[in-house]
């Protein structure tokens, strides 16, 4: 536990005893809040465990946690219900004493879950064999059965225990559970016939309707809808989202098999009969009650289910036999009395069935001849209750809590005093509130409230709840802890009704309404109904309604007296055992996780007496530990005790306290323990220890790292020596093999070189293979990357033929790849280039320059004018167009024109105004002439009959492209002619002209004096 002190500011202290301001209720609740917000639901008050319901599943109840808490010191691990369980179990075995665990808290605080976890832990930590496992299973499976028949949904809890339970788990000498016994207290039978708004009847009714098979329901003549039954529809919440009744019923069925219940049908027949009884209605016939015709069927069903006579049951429900002066008289009941009788019967058969159920479970857990050594008791009982309207049930419950508080304080003081005396430390008397005065007010013979209530119930005449209140005022009216409306001062009267009295309990004032006190205390069941039930053939009723009870003239003991007697027996049982305590708290009323209601928690802290317990615990010393634990933890703070103290641990504690400068009033050293009075003293010691831990950690780290590095160095040096020796041997062997292999290879190479001229033979085979492989490697690394690259590595003499084959194959492969990658558009361009090559390659000097320029469809700086397009005949499409200079027939003047080649004709337009200047149809074309020099002159020749304008003489920068395009579009590539130095052409009027071509320094086209056109081109 000390290990958590460093985080106390964030998560609070794990033991309230260590709270500095232990008298402050606010500090107490704030510590609870801190721990709850960190999901630390358990906190100690010394050996008392305080548990806050988290309203969510927590991963702290696994097999790992069960194993972790086994056999460890109580304060070594964080607070947990397993720690309490383990401490109780080990103490029982080691000290050979009976122990008990008292679990208390209000509804919804987690009492039932705590008892389940305790039973689970005891079953895990104890020894095992087949018989023990059988008993363990019965102990664990008794819980689902008791919860089904004794738990119900309330406003505060969906699984609220509506009865008090004390269970003994019996162990043999080996610490194995061999049996058990259960006592139950004050079952809330009134819930059978009435539930408040938003609450339900006992679980078993809803589970049976939801989970039983159709055949069983048909046999019991029940319907699945709970709202069809008066006893189930009063609370108007028959179905609850958080409860799976169908699944829970299967769990109950399985548990009944484990616990060995042969009378299962009889049990469920009683459950069914209660539902049918609730639907029985009565009519008022002249002041006499009769069963309504509509509900008579339910009476018949009840008679069948309970195996009793229907007529007898009808009479018992509507009549009452009165015996006076040894004469019997049958008196009819009025409607209200009949309804009371019906409800009383329902409560009686359910209550007795529940008692029978407890007895059957006890029978299944009986030792049956085995010897018991010790036992551990579990008390799961209702906590203090204060409602808006408190009745007889709250009076009994709060009386029980008064007795438990009295026992709690007594045993706590007793434990403290025994521990002080055992350690040889002077006991200092502790002042505390002794609630014996309140217990006497309730239970004192002839003067207490319980006896006054019994007297009023037995008084002749017509006693009522108000006469009982009047009797209380007369008898205990002067008691300082009792007040009624008539006895109170005017200020208090404003807070009370006329039919109420108020008790000053240890947990505060509680106001009780006397309405129903007499009826609930009498719990009267008419003799006729008892006789009917005793005659019934139902197996359960035979054992619960005995004939002797009917014939006995002794008045039954009242509920209050029964409860007081059973409570006193319980106190005797608890006083005979070593107690441990679990105090359960619910943080809010809405069952929400991470919600902490201060006022609600403050109320529970008060009525659970936690502050009183803390004050008693802190009246002496806040902290106590054995000498061994204290020295082991804090010995590093003193040079004389670190690292080991050679003397006794008691002397070591004294040395430590002297060195830490503890004041004389701050501590005491007992025989086996040290006692520290103030938490601040422990906190200062713990803070010094935390600081010292860092110093020690640094020192230990440095020492360990130095030692570890030295060891590592030794291992590394030894390893390096061995590795280097082996590695040098391996390298020498490798070098030897390498040299040997190299010498052999060189020898083979030289011999092969010397015999390279011979045919292949063993002497030159290696050399020839090397040469061939080397050549192939060179070919691989220097392959041409383009079809235009004609280079190829020079082959050796033996591979000349192979080289040619490889070169051819590579070229074919590159051509194939090139062709496959070529697009249709690219193919057309290539076809044009191929045609140009066939027409002009090696014939015209400017052909080489045209190779670098791809052919285009248009060579215009701007689109053709609309006027030009209108001159083109319909159906023709311009397939090529370019800008040209046209040399006219009058002096060869250059005129800018646009040449447009369509699918049928060649059009020549004025570049400025778009007028058509000349047109030569493809079919009329007789020649396309160019010179062999590098000029760009192109002559389109027409036939003799179409000579009105003569041949078309044009020039542009793309003459080869234009000539090729016209040849392809016209489909007459054979008309292309490459002429030499002179060319004749036709002019208008049938005249002839001549063009002379010559090479010169600059390109020019001029008219010579002789009238010829002189074309000079620069040589390339």
Coordinates of N, CA and C in Angstrom, one line a residue, residues 61-130:
X61 N -11.5 -8.4 -11.9 CA -12.0 -9.7 -11.3 C -11.6 -10.9 -12.1
X62 N -10.5 -10.8 -12.8 CA -10.1 -11.9 -13.7 C -9.3 -13.0 -12.9
X63 N -9.0 -14.1 -13.5 CA -8.2 -15.1 -12.9 C -6.9 -14.6 -12.5
X64 N -6.3 -13.7 -13.3 CA -5.0 -13.1 -13.0 C -5.1 -12.4 -11.7
X65 N -6.1 -11.6 -11.4 CA -6.2 -10.9 -10.2 C -6.5 -11.8 -9.0
X66 N -7.3 -12.9 -9.2 CA -7.5 -13.8 -8.2 C -6.2 -14.5 -7.7
X67 N -5.3 -14.8 -8.7 CA -4.0 -15.4 -8.4 C -3.1 -14.4 -7.7
X68 N -3.2 -13.2 -8.2 CA -2.2 -12.2 -7.6 C -2.5 -11.9 -6.2
X69 N -3.7 -12.0 -5.7 CA -4.0 -11.7 -4.3 C -3.9 -12.9 -3.3
X70 N -3.5 -14.0 -3.9 CA -3.5 -15.2 -3.0 C -2.2 -15.2 -2.2
X71 N -2.3 -15.3 -0.9 CA -1.2 -15.5 -0.1 C -0.3 -14.3 0.2
X72 N -0.7 -13.1 -0.2 CA 0.1 -11.9 0.0 C -0.4 -11.2 1.3
X73 N 0.5 -10.4 1.8 CA 0.2 -9.6 3.0 C -1.0 -8.6 2.7
X74 N -1.9 -8.4 3.6 CA -3.1 -7.6 3.4 C -2.8 -6.3 2.8
X75 N -1.7 -5.6 3.2 CA -1.4 -4.2 2.8 C -0.4 -4.2 1.6
X76 N 0.0 -5.3 1.1 CA 1.0 -5.3 0.1 C 0.4 -5.0 -1.3
X77 N -0.9 -5.3 -1.5 CA -1.6 -5.0 -2.7 C -2.6 -3.9 -2.5
X78 N -3.1 -3.3 -3.6 CA -4.1 -2.3 -3.5 C -5.4 -2.8 -2.9
X79 N -6.2 -2.0 -2.3 CA -7.5 -2.5 -1.7 C -8.3 -3.2 -2.7
X80 N -8.9 -4.3 -2.3 CA -9.7 -5.1 -3.2 C -10.6 -6.1 -2.3
X81 N -11.7 -6.5 -2.8 CA -12.5 -7.4 -2.1 C -11.8 -8.8 -2.0
X82 N -10.9 -9.0 -3.0 CA -10.1 -10.3 -2.9 C -9.1 -10.2 -1.8
X83 N -8.6 -9.0 -1.5 CA -7.7 -8.9 -0.3 C -8.4 -9.3 1.0
X84 N -9.6 -8.7 1.2 CA -10.4 -9.1 2.4 C -10.6 -10.6 2.4
X85 N -11.0 -11.1 1.3 CA -11.3 -12.6 1.2 C -10.1 -13.4 1.5
X86 N -9.0 -13.1 0.9 CA -7.8 -13.8 1.2 C -7.3 -13.7 2.6
X87 N -7.4 -12.5 3.2 CA -7.0 -12.3 4.6 C -7.8 -13.1 5.5
X88 N -9.2 -13.2 5.2 CA -10.1 -13.9 6.1 C -9.8 -15.4 6.0
X89 N -9.6 -15.9 4.7 CA -9.3 -17.3 4.5 C -8.0 -17.8 5.1
X90 N -7.0 -17.0 5.0 CA -5.7 -17.4 5.6 C -5.7 -17.3 7.1
X91 N -6.4 -16.3 7.6 CA -6.5 -16.2 9.1 C -7.3 -17.4 9.6
X92 N -8.4 -17.8 8.9 CA -9.1 -19.0 9.4 C -8.3 -20.2 9.4
X93 N -7.5 -20.4 8.4 CA -6.6 -21.6 8.4 C -5.5 -21.5 9.4
X94 N -4.8 -20.4 9.5 CA -3.7 -20.3 10.4 C -4.0 -20.2 11.8
X95 N -5.1 -19.5 12.2 CA -5.5 -19.3 13.6 C -6.5 -20.3 14.0
X96 N -7.1 -21.1 13.1 CA -8.1 -22.1 13.5 C -9.3 -21.5 14.2
X97 N -9.7 -20.3 13.6 CA -10.9 -19.6 14.2 C -11.9 -19.3 13.1
X98 N -13.2 -19.2 13.6 CA -14.3 -18.9 12.6 C -14.2 -17.4 12.3
X99 N -14.5 -17.1 11.1 CA -14.5 -15.7 10.7 C -15.8 -15.4 10.0
X100 N -16.1 -14.1 9.9 CA -17.3 -13.7 9.1 C -17.0 -12.3 8.4
X101 N -17.7 -12.1 7.3 CA -17.5 -10.9 6.5 C -18.9 -10.2 6.5
X102 N -19.0 -9.0 7.0 CA -20.3 -8.3 7.1 C -20.3 -7.3 5.9
X103 N -21.3 -7.5 5.0 CA -21.5 -6.6 3.9 C -22.7 -5.8 4.1
X104 N -22.6 -4.5 4.1 CA -23.8 -3.7 4.3 C -23.7 -2.5 3.4
X105 N -24.9 -1.9 3.2 CA -25.0 -0.7 2.3 C -26.5 -0.7 1.8
X106 N -26.9 0.4 1.3 CA -28.2 0.5 0.8 C -28.4 -0.2 -0.5
X107 N -29.7 -0.3 -0.9 CA -30.0 -1.0 -2.1 C -29.3 -0.3 -3.3
X108 N -28.6 -1.1 -4.2 CA -28.0 -0.6 -5.3 C -26.5 -0.2 -5.1
X109 N -26.0 -0.5 -3.9 CA -24.6 -0.1 -3.6 C -23.6 -1.3 -4.0
X110 N -24.1 -2.4 -4.3 CA -23.2 -3.5 -4.8 C -23.0 -4.6 -3.8
X111 N -23.9 -4.7 -2.8 CA -23.7 -5.8 -1.8 C -23.7 -7.2 -2.4
X112 N -24.7 -7.4 -3.2 CA -24.9 -8.8 -3.8 C -23.7 -9.1 -4.6
X113 N -23.2 -8.2 -5.4 CA -22.0 -8.4 -6.3 C -20.8 -8.7 -5.4
X114 N -20.7 -8.0 -4.3 CA -19.5 -8.2 -3.4 C -19.5 -9.6 -2.9
X115 N -20.7 -10.1 -2.4 CA -20.8 -11.4 -1.9 C -20.5 -12.5 -2.9
X116 N -20.9 -12.2 -4.2 CA -20.6 -13.1 -5.3 C -19.1 -13.2 -5.5
X117 N -18.4 -12.1 -5.5 CA -16.9 -12.1 -5.7 C -16.2 -12.8 -4.6
X118 N -16.7 -12.6 -3.4 CA -16.1 -13.3 -2.2 C -16.2 -14.8 -2.4
X119 N -17.4 -15.2 -2.7 CA -17.6 -16.7 -2.9 C -16.8 -17.2 -4.0
X120 N -16.7 -16.5 -5.1 CA -15.9 -16.9 -6.2 C -14.4 -17.1 -5.8
X121 N -13.9 -16.1 -5.0 CA -12.5 -16.1 -4.6 C -12.3 -17.3 -3.7
X122 N -13.2 -17.5 -2.7 CA -13.0 -18.6 -1.8 C -13.0 -19.9 -2.5
X123 N -13.8 -20.0 -3.6 CA -13.8 -21.3 -4.4 C -12.6 -21.5 -5.2
X124 N -11.9 -20.4 -5.5 CA -10.7 -20.5 -6.3 C -9.5 -20.8 -5.4
X125 N -9.4 -20.1 -4.3 CA -8.2 -20.2 -3.5 C -8.1 -21.5 -2.6
X126 N -9.3 -22.2 -2.5 CA -9.3 -23.4 -1.6 C -8.9 -24.6 -2.4
X127 N -8.6 -25.7 -1.7 CA -8.1 -26.9 -2.4 C -9.3 -27.6 -3.1
X128 N -8.9 -28.5 -4.0 CA -9.9 -29.1 -5.0 C -9.8 -30.6 -5.0
X129 N -11.0 -31.2 -5.1 CA -11.2 -32.6 -5.5 C -12.6 -32.7 -6.0
X130 N -13.0 -33.9 -6.5 CA -14.4 -34.0 -7.1 C -15.5 -33.6 -6.1

